[in-house]
PDB file of C-alpha atoms in Angstrom:
ATOM      1  CA  UNK A  14      15.000  41.831  69.077  1.00 32.00           C
ATOM      2  CA  UNK A  15      16.922  39.164  70.223  1.00 36.00           C
ATOM      3  CA  UNK A  16      20.166  38.212  68.175  1.00 33.00           C
ATOM      4  CA  UNK A  17      19.682  34.208  67.714  1.00 36.00           C
ATOM      5  CA  UNK A  18      21.425  34.058  64.355  1.00 38.00           C
ATOM      6  CA  UNK A  19      25.302  34.937  64.736  1.00 46.00           C
ATOM      7  CA  UNK A  20      26.063  31.300  63.381  1.00 58.00           C
ATOM      8  CA  UNK A  21      23.453  29.951  61.685  1.00 79.00           C
ATOM      9  CA  UNK A  22      23.172  28.870  58.191  1.00 90.00           C
ATOM     10  CA  UNK A  23      21.219  31.676  55.976  1.00 93.00           C
ATOM     11  CA  UNK A  24      18.866  30.629  52.894  1.00 95.00           C
ATOM     12  CA  UNK A  25      18.118  33.826  50.521  1.00 96.00           C
ATOM     13  CA  UNK A  26      15.507  33.659  47.850  1.00 96.00           C
ATOM     14  CA  UNK A  27      13.567  35.673  45.837  1.00 96.00           C
ATOM     15  CA  UNK A  28      10.336  36.880  46.771  1.00 96.00           C
ATOM     16  CA  UNK A  29       7.490  34.556  44.691  1.00 96.00           C
ATOM     17  CA  UNK A  30      10.185  31.777  44.727  1.00 96.00           C
ATOM     18  CA  UNK A  31       9.789  28.027  46.557  1.00 97.00           C
ATOM     19  CA  UNK A  32      11.692  27.948  49.746  1.00 97.00           C
ATOM     20  CA  UNK A  33      13.439  24.447  50.551  1.00 96.00           C
ATOM     21  CA  UNK A  34      14.670  24.002  54.792  1.00 96.00           C
ATOM     22  CA  UNK A  35      16.653  21.325  55.308  1.00 95.00           C
ATOM     23  CA  UNK A  36      17.140  19.750  58.690  1.00 94.00           C
ATOM     24  CA  UNK A  37      18.760  16.499  59.785  1.00 93.00           C
ATOM     25  CA  UNK A  38      17.671  14.527  62.603  1.00 90.00           C
ATOM     26  CA  UNK A  39      19.756  12.628  65.304  1.00 84.00           C
ATOM     27  CA  UNK A  40      17.483   9.807  66.312  1.00 88.00           C
ATOM     28  CA  UNK A  41      15.893   7.051  64.518  1.00 89.00           C
ATOM     29  CA  UNK A  42      13.456   6.534  67.238  1.00 89.00           C
ATOM     30  CA  UNK A  43      11.897   9.865  66.620  1.00 91.00           C
ATOM     31  CA  UNK A  44       7.804   9.516  66.241  1.00 90.00           C
ATOM     32  CA  UNK A  45       7.020  13.269  65.911  1.00 92.00           C
ATOM     33  CA  UNK A  46       8.339  16.146  64.096  1.00 95.00           C
ATOM     34  CA  UNK A  47       8.111  19.682  63.896  1.00 96.00           C
ATOM     35  CA  UNK A  48       8.433  22.895  62.182  1.00 97.00           C
ATOM     36  CA  UNK A  49       9.042  25.977  64.124  1.00 97.00           C
ATOM     37  CA  UNK A  50       9.005  29.663  63.005  1.00 97.00           C
ATOM     38  CA  UNK A  51      10.816  32.780  64.871  1.00 96.00           C
ATOM     39  CA  UNK A  52      10.561  35.800  64.324  1.00 95.00           C
ATOM     40  CA  UNK A  53      12.852  38.313  66.264  1.00 92.00           C
ATOM     41  CA  UNK A  54      12.130  39.191  69.683  1.00 91.00           C
ATOM     42  CA  UNK A  55       8.962  36.893  69.424  1.00 93.00           C
ATOM     43  CA  UNK A  56       9.237  32.640  70.837  1.00 95.00           C
ATOM     44  CA  UNK A  57       8.799  29.882  68.130  1.00 96.00           C
ATOM     45  CA  UNK A  58       5.475  29.662  66.375  1.00 96.00           C
ATOM     46  CA  UNK A  59       4.059  26.184  65.244  1.00 95.00           C
ATOM     47  CA  UNK A  60       4.234  25.863  61.509  1.00 96.00           C
ATOM     48  CA  UNK A  61       3.801  22.086  60.738  1.00 96.00           C
ATOM     49  CA  UNK A  62       4.267  19.112  62.355  1.00 95.00           C
ATOM     50  CA  UNK A  63       4.346  14.942  60.878  1.00 96.00           C
ATOM     51  CA  UNK A  64       3.982  11.889  62.658  1.00 93.00           C
ATOM     52  CA  UNK A  65       6.821   8.869  62.050  1.00 93.00           C
ATOM     53  CA  UNK A  66       4.215   7.197  60.009  1.00 94.00           C
ATOM     54  CA  UNK A  67       3.903   9.562  56.801  1.00 96.00           C
ATOM     55  CA  UNK A  68       6.116  10.789  54.309  1.00 97.00           C
ATOM     56  CA  UNK A  69       4.297  13.671  53.195  1.00 97.00           C
ATOM     57  CA  UNK A  70       2.185  16.510  55.134  1.00 97.00           C
ATOM     58  CA  UNK A  71       0.739  19.938  53.415  1.00 97.00           C
ATOM     59  CA  UNK A  72      -0.417  22.860  54.944  1.00 95.00           C
ATOM     60  CA  UNK A  73      -1.407  26.638  53.741  1.00 93.00           C
ATOM     61  CA  UNK A  74       1.974  27.247  51.304  1.00 96.00           C
ATOM     62  CA  UNK A  75       3.906  24.721  53.643  1.00 98.00           C
ATOM     63  CA  UNK A  76       4.211  21.378  52.590  1.00 98.00           C
ATOM     64  CA  UNK A  77       6.764  18.889  55.294  1.00 97.00           C
ATOM     65  CA  UNK A  78       8.674  15.481  53.650  1.00 97.00           C
ATOM     66  CA  UNK A  79      10.346  13.063  55.993  1.00 97.00           C
ATOM     67  CA  UNK A  80      12.821  10.793  54.848  1.00 95.00           C
ATOM     68  CA  UNK A  81      13.535   7.739  57.570  1.00 93.00           C
ATOM     69  CA  UNK A  82      16.205   6.625  55.712  1.00 93.00           C
ATOM     70  CA  UNK A  83      18.478   8.921  55.953  1.00 93.00           C
ATOM     71  CA  UNK A  84      16.734  10.527  58.717  1.00 93.00           C
ATOM     72  CA  UNK A  85      15.920  13.929  56.883  1.00 94.00           C
ATOM     73  CA  UNK A  86      13.327  16.542  57.178  1.00 95.00           C
ATOM     74  CA  UNK A  87      12.837  19.518  54.843  1.00 96.00           C
ATOM     75  CA  UNK A  88      10.152  22.069  54.917  1.00 97.00           C
ATOM     76  CA  UNK A  89       9.049  22.967  51.438  1.00 97.00           C
ATOM     77  CA  UNK A  90       7.407  27.195  50.923  1.00 98.00           C
ATOM     78  CA  UNK A  91       5.504  27.985  48.478  1.00 97.00           C
ATOM     79  CA  UNK A  92       5.704  31.226  46.975  1.00 97.00           C
ATOM     80  CA  UNK A  93       7.970  32.684  49.825  1.00 97.00           C
ATOM     81  CA  UNK A  94       6.571  36.201  51.042  1.00 96.00           C
ATOM     82  CA  UNK A  95       8.760  38.302  52.999  1.00 96.00           C
ATOM     83  CA  UNK A  96       6.502  37.835  55.784  1.00 96.00           C
ATOM     84  CA  UNK A  97       8.517  34.469  55.615  1.00 97.00           C
ATOM     85  CA  UNK A  98      11.690  35.898  56.905  1.00 97.00           C
ATOM     86  CA  UNK A  99      13.018  34.139  60.016  1.00 96.00           C
ATOM     87  CA  UNK A 100      14.628  31.560  61.493  1.00 95.00           C
ATOM     88  CA  UNK A 101      13.403  28.209  61.250  1.00 96.00           C
ATOM     89  CA  UNK A 102      13.698  25.234  63.544  1.00 93.00           C
ATOM     90  CA  UNK A 103      13.210  21.628  63.487  1.00 95.00           C
ATOM     91  CA  UNK A 104      12.425  19.239  66.394  1.00 94.00           C
ATOM     92  CA  UNK A 105      12.032  15.602  66.960  1.00 93.00           C
ATOM     93  CA  UNK A 106      10.329  14.036  70.138  1.00 90.00           C
ATOM     94  CA  UNK A 107      12.042  10.508  71.095  1.00 83.00           C
ATOM     95  CA  UNK A 108       9.157   7.858  70.881  1.00 79.00           C
ATOM     96  CA  UNK A 109       9.438   6.576  75.233  1.00 75.00           C
ATOM     97  CA  UNK A 110      10.950  10.291  75.964  1.00 69.00           C
ATOM     98  CA  UNK A 111       7.943  12.026  77.417  1.00 73.00           C
ATOM     99  CA  UNK A 112       7.175  15.095  75.583  1.00 85.00           C
ATOM    100  CA  UNK A 113      10.269  16.021  75.034  1.00 89.00           C
ATOM    101  CA  UNK A 114      11.294  17.922  71.957  1.00 91.00           C
ATOM    102  CA  UNK A 115      14.657  18.086  70.845  1.00 91.00           C
ATOM    103  CA  UNK A 116      15.885  21.319  68.505  1.00 92.00           C
ATOM    104  CA  UNK A 117      17.402  22.053  65.641  1.00 89.00           C
ATOM    105  CA  UNK A 118      20.153  25.177  65.665  1.00 86.00           C
ATOM    106  CA  UNK A 119      18.019  26.481  62.898  1.00 92.00           C
ATOM    107  CA  UNK A 120      17.982  28.714  59.748  1.00 94.00           C
ATOM    108  CA  UNK A 121      17.631  31.481  58.573  1.00 94.00           C
ATOM    109  CA  UNK A 122      15.368  32.316  55.513  1.00 96.00           C
ATOM    110  CA  UNK A 123      16.159  35.647  54.030  1.00 96.00           C
ATOM    111  CA  UNK A 124      13.399  36.874  51.589  1.00 96.00           C
ATOM    112  CA  UNK A 125      14.864  39.544  48.475  1.00 93.00           C
ATOM    113  CA  UNK A 126      12.715  41.591  47.137  1.00 88.00           C
TER     114      UNK A 126
ATOM    115  CA  UNK B  29       1.070  34.213  72.662  1.00 48.00           C
ATOM    116  CA  UNK B  30      -2.263  33.283  73.538  1.00 64.00           C
ATOM    117  CA  UNK B  31      -2.172  31.031  76.801  1.00 93.00           C
ATOM    118  CA  UNK B  32       0.805  31.442  77.823  1.00 97.00           C
ATOM    119  CA  UNK B  33       2.569  34.099  79.482  1.00 97.00           C
ATOM    120  CA  UNK B  34       6.319  34.667  80.963  1.00 98.00           C
ATOM    121  CA  UNK B  35       7.225  37.301  83.323  1.00 97.00           C
ATOM    122  CA  UNK B  36       9.272  39.829  83.138  1.00 97.00           C
ATOM    123  CA  UNK B  37      10.063  40.040  79.967  1.00 96.00           C
ATOM    124  CA  UNK B  38      13.509  41.818  80.306  1.00 97.00           C
ATOM    125  CA  UNK B  39      15.851  41.458  83.023  1.00 97.00           C
ATOM    126  CA  UNK B  40      19.281  42.941  84.055  1.00 98.00           C
ATOM    127  CA  UNK B  41      20.681  41.167  87.455  1.00 97.00           C
ATOM    128  CA  UNK B  42      23.532  41.238  88.572  1.00 97.00           C
ATOM    129  CA  UNK B  43      26.590  38.022  89.228  1.00 98.00           C
ATOM    130  CA  UNK B  44      25.390  36.176  92.797  1.00 97.00           C
ATOM    131  CA  UNK B  45      21.829  37.406  93.118  1.00 97.00           C
ATOM    132  CA  UNK B  46      18.373  35.275  93.312  1.00 96.00           C
ATOM    133  CA  UNK B  47      16.627  35.052  89.927  1.00 97.00           C
ATOM    134  CA  UNK B  48      13.295  33.937  89.202  1.00 98.00           C
ATOM    135  CA  UNK B  49      11.380  33.651  86.160  1.00 98.00           C
ATOM    136  CA  UNK B  50       7.359  33.272  86.049  1.00 98.00           C
ATOM    137  CA  UNK B  51       5.606  31.032  83.605  1.00 98.00           C
ATOM    138  CA  UNK B  52       1.760  31.384  83.817  1.00 98.00           C
ATOM    139  CA  UNK B  53      -0.645  29.379  81.573  1.00 98.00           C
ATOM    140  CA  UNK B  54      -4.111  29.586  81.152  1.00 97.00           C
ATOM    141  CA  UNK B  55      -4.947  26.458  78.680  1.00 94.00           C
ATOM    142  CA  UNK B  56      -4.558  23.882  81.381  1.00 93.00           C
ATOM    143  CA  UNK B  57      -1.722  21.969  79.724  1.00 93.00           C
ATOM    144  CA  UNK B  58      -0.367  19.553  81.845  1.00 92.00           C
ATOM    145  CA  UNK B  59       3.112  19.517  80.651  1.00 93.00           C
ATOM    146  CA  UNK B  60       5.399  22.753  80.763  1.00 96.00           C
ATOM    147  CA  UNK B  61       9.035  23.070  79.642  1.00 97.00           C
ATOM    148  CA  UNK B  62      11.758  25.872  80.413  1.00 98.00           C
ATOM    149  CA  UNK B  63      14.215  26.357  77.274  1.00 97.00           C
ATOM    150  CA  UNK B  64      17.424  28.800  77.054  1.00 97.00           C
ATOM    151  CA  UNK B  65      18.172  29.876  73.717  1.00 95.00           C
ATOM    152  CA  UNK B  66      22.079  31.177  72.847  1.00 92.00           C
ATOM    153  CA  UNK B  67      23.344  31.721  69.958  1.00 83.00           C
ATOM    154  CA  UNK B  68      24.859  28.537  67.556  1.00 78.00           C
ATOM    155  CA  UNK B  69      23.140  26.266  70.621  1.00 81.00           C
ATOM    156  CA  UNK B  70      19.688  26.273  69.560  1.00 86.00           C
ATOM    157  CA  UNK B  71      16.823  26.068  72.389  1.00 94.00           C
ATOM    158  CA  UNK B  72      18.000  23.664  75.300  1.00 95.00           C
ATOM    159  CA  UNK B  73      15.631  22.093  77.444  1.00 95.00           C
ATOM    160  CA  UNK B  74      16.343  23.131  80.895  1.00 97.00           C
ATOM    161  CA  UNK B  75      13.891  21.800  83.172  1.00 97.00           C
ATOM    162  CA  UNK B  76      10.292  20.266  82.543  1.00 95.00           C
ATOM    163  CA  UNK B  77       7.474  19.659  84.532  1.00 96.00           C
ATOM    164  CA  UNK B  78       4.510  17.052  83.940  1.00 92.00           C
ATOM    165  CA  UNK B  79       2.157  17.254  86.546  1.00 92.00           C
ATOM    166  CA  UNK B  80       2.300  19.569  89.646  1.00 94.00           C
ATOM    167  CA  UNK B  81       4.787  18.659  91.805  1.00 93.00           C
ATOM    168  CA  UNK B  82       6.630  16.606  89.437  1.00 94.00           C
ATOM    169  CA  UNK B  83       9.503  17.857  87.653  1.00 96.00           C
ATOM    170  CA  UNK B  84      12.414  16.854  85.777  1.00 94.00           C
ATOM    171  CA  UNK B  85      15.817  17.839  84.449  1.00 95.00           C
ATOM    172  CA  UNK B  86      16.902  18.562  81.205  1.00 94.00           C
ATOM    173  CA  UNK B  87      19.929  18.750  79.637  1.00 92.00           C
ATOM    174  CA  UNK B  88      21.231  22.112  80.800  1.00 96.00           C
ATOM    175  CA  UNK B  89      19.615  21.641  84.770  1.00 97.00           C
ATOM    176  CA  UNK B  90      23.053  22.739  86.380  1.00 96.00           C
ATOM    177  CA  UNK B  91      22.682  25.848  88.293  1.00 96.00           C
ATOM    178  CA  UNK B  92      18.470  26.089  87.801  1.00 98.00           C
ATOM    179  CA  UNK B  93      15.805  24.779  90.239  1.00 98.00           C
ATOM    180  CA  UNK B  94      12.191  24.590  89.390  1.00 98.00           C
ATOM    181  CA  UNK B  95       8.627  24.595  91.158  1.00 97.00           C
ATOM    182  CA  UNK B  96       5.110  23.740  89.754  1.00 97.00           C
ATOM    183  CA  UNK B  97       2.784  24.114  92.452  1.00 96.00           C
ATOM    184  CA  UNK B  98      -0.191  25.064  90.371  1.00 96.00           C
ATOM    185  CA  UNK B  99      -1.446  23.687  87.264  1.00 96.00           C
ATOM    186  CA  UNK B 100      -1.157  26.902  85.618  1.00 97.00           C
ATOM    187  CA  UNK B 101       2.301  28.401  87.127  1.00 98.00           C
ATOM    188  CA  UNK B 102       5.663  26.993  86.548  1.00 98.00           C
ATOM    189  CA  UNK B 103       8.667  28.877  88.010  1.00 98.00           C
ATOM    190  CA  UNK B 104      12.798  28.977  86.918  1.00 98.00           C
ATOM    191  CA  UNK B 105      15.395  30.073  89.676  1.00 98.00           C
ATOM    192  CA  UNK B 106      19.137  30.873  89.356  1.00 97.00           C
ATOM    193  CA  UNK B 107      19.917  30.911  92.711  1.00 94.00           C
ATOM    194  CA  UNK B 108      22.624  32.233  92.321  1.00 97.00           C
ATOM    195  CA  UNK B 109      23.080  34.045  88.647  1.00 97.00           C
ATOM    196  CA  UNK B 110      26.054  34.000  86.604  1.00 97.00           C
ATOM    197  CA  UNK B 111      27.370  35.577  83.347  1.00 97.00           C
ATOM    198  CA  UNK B 112      26.920  32.347  81.697  1.00 96.00           C
ATOM    199  CA  UNK B 113      23.299  32.604  82.262  1.00 98.00           C
ATOM    200  CA  UNK B 114      22.518  35.095  80.501  1.00 97.00           C
ATOM    201  CA  UNK B 115      20.690  34.012  77.915  1.00 97.00           C
ATOM    202  CA  UNK B 116      16.848  34.078  76.526  1.00 97.00           C
ATOM    203  CA  UNK B 117      14.548  32.398  78.270  1.00 98.00           C
ATOM    204  CA  UNK B 118      11.739  30.054  76.537  1.00 98.00           C
ATOM    205  CA  UNK B 119       8.449  29.241  78.656  1.00 98.00           C
ATOM    206  CA  UNK B 120       6.651  26.430  76.725  1.00 97.00           C
ATOM    207  CA  UNK B 121       3.075  23.675  77.174  1.00 96.00           C
ATOM    208  CA  UNK B 122       2.358  20.283  75.865  1.00 93.00           C
ATOM    209  CA  UNK B 123      -0.719  18.283  76.117  1.00 87.00           C
ATOM    210  CA  UNK B 124      -0.174  14.748  77.079  1.00 75.00           C
ATOM    211  CA  UNK B 125       1.437  11.874  74.822  1.00 70.00           C
ATOM    212  CA  UNK B 126      -1.162  10.873  72.663  1.00 72.00           C
ATOM    213  CA  UNK B 127      -2.652  14.386  72.400  1.00 74.00           C
ATOM    214  CA  UNK B 128       0.658  16.009  71.855  1.00 78.00           C
ATOM    215  CA  UNK B 129       0.577  18.826  68.949  1.00 83.00           C
ATOM    216  CA  UNK B 130       4.084  19.990  69.919  1.00 88.00           C
ATOM    217  CA  UNK B 131       4.629  23.466  72.057  1.00 93.00           C
ATOM    218  CA  UNK B 132       3.228  26.079  72.464  1.00 95.00           C
ATOM    219  CA  UNK B 133       5.611  28.846  73.449  1.00 97.00           C
ATOM    220  CA  UNK B 134       5.804  31.962  75.490  1.00 97.00           C
ATOM    221  CA  UNK B 135       7.345  35.197  74.357  1.00 96.00           C
ATOM    222  CA  UNK B 136      10.407  35.143  76.148  1.00 97.00           C
ATOM    223  CA  UNK B 137      12.537  36.303  78.781  1.00 97.00           C
ATOM    224  CA  UNK B 138      15.538  38.139  78.158  1.00 97.00           C
ATOM    225  CA  UNK B 139      18.155  37.931  80.994  1.00 98.00           C
ATOM    226  CA  UNK B 140      21.124  40.224  81.428  1.00 97.00           C
ATOM    227  CA  UNK B 141      24.279  38.785  84.103  1.00 97.00           C
ATOM    228  CA  UNK B 142      26.426  41.894  84.703  1.00 97.00           C
TER     229      UNK B 142
END
């Protein structure tokens, strides 16, 4: 698949551990945030989203935390599995900016057995 | 991804030739987008559409044009391909403002300009 991770920060975790991937977003007027997972050779896939009126949202094995004070978003993956190895992107939608998402550059998650 | 397909999946073309990439959706979503993905830059918006015949530029639109004559199809054209347009291109779709739950992406087109 394509190499989209040439200059990506990398997070290495042991299988079974929890992973935390961080993202700093740029605009305090953003009203919607989302995390995507991208495996090699594939398009990004939705993981979890959160709106600006929330601080925390949980899904299956994943939690997103939003800190609007410092414009920080994090993705927590519980009991990380080999299948979680991928590049993870955060994205934000600017209020009043249509439905356009602005993406971060991504973090490569490597799960070690 | 179900409901959105891109074609071709891979293409090699020569500098100066025109190239058209196609995105087709079966979800009847109003919004469609073209992004390019390059190492170190992440996903950058080229053009987007908010309805049939309604399109607008993104942050990296120079050298690209788009057309949307039907809800289901969004075409991206490189009028005269250059080596700097070698990239992976992703199409995405979404619902409108109040129903927005992010994008659904296609599987991508890898374009190489030689």
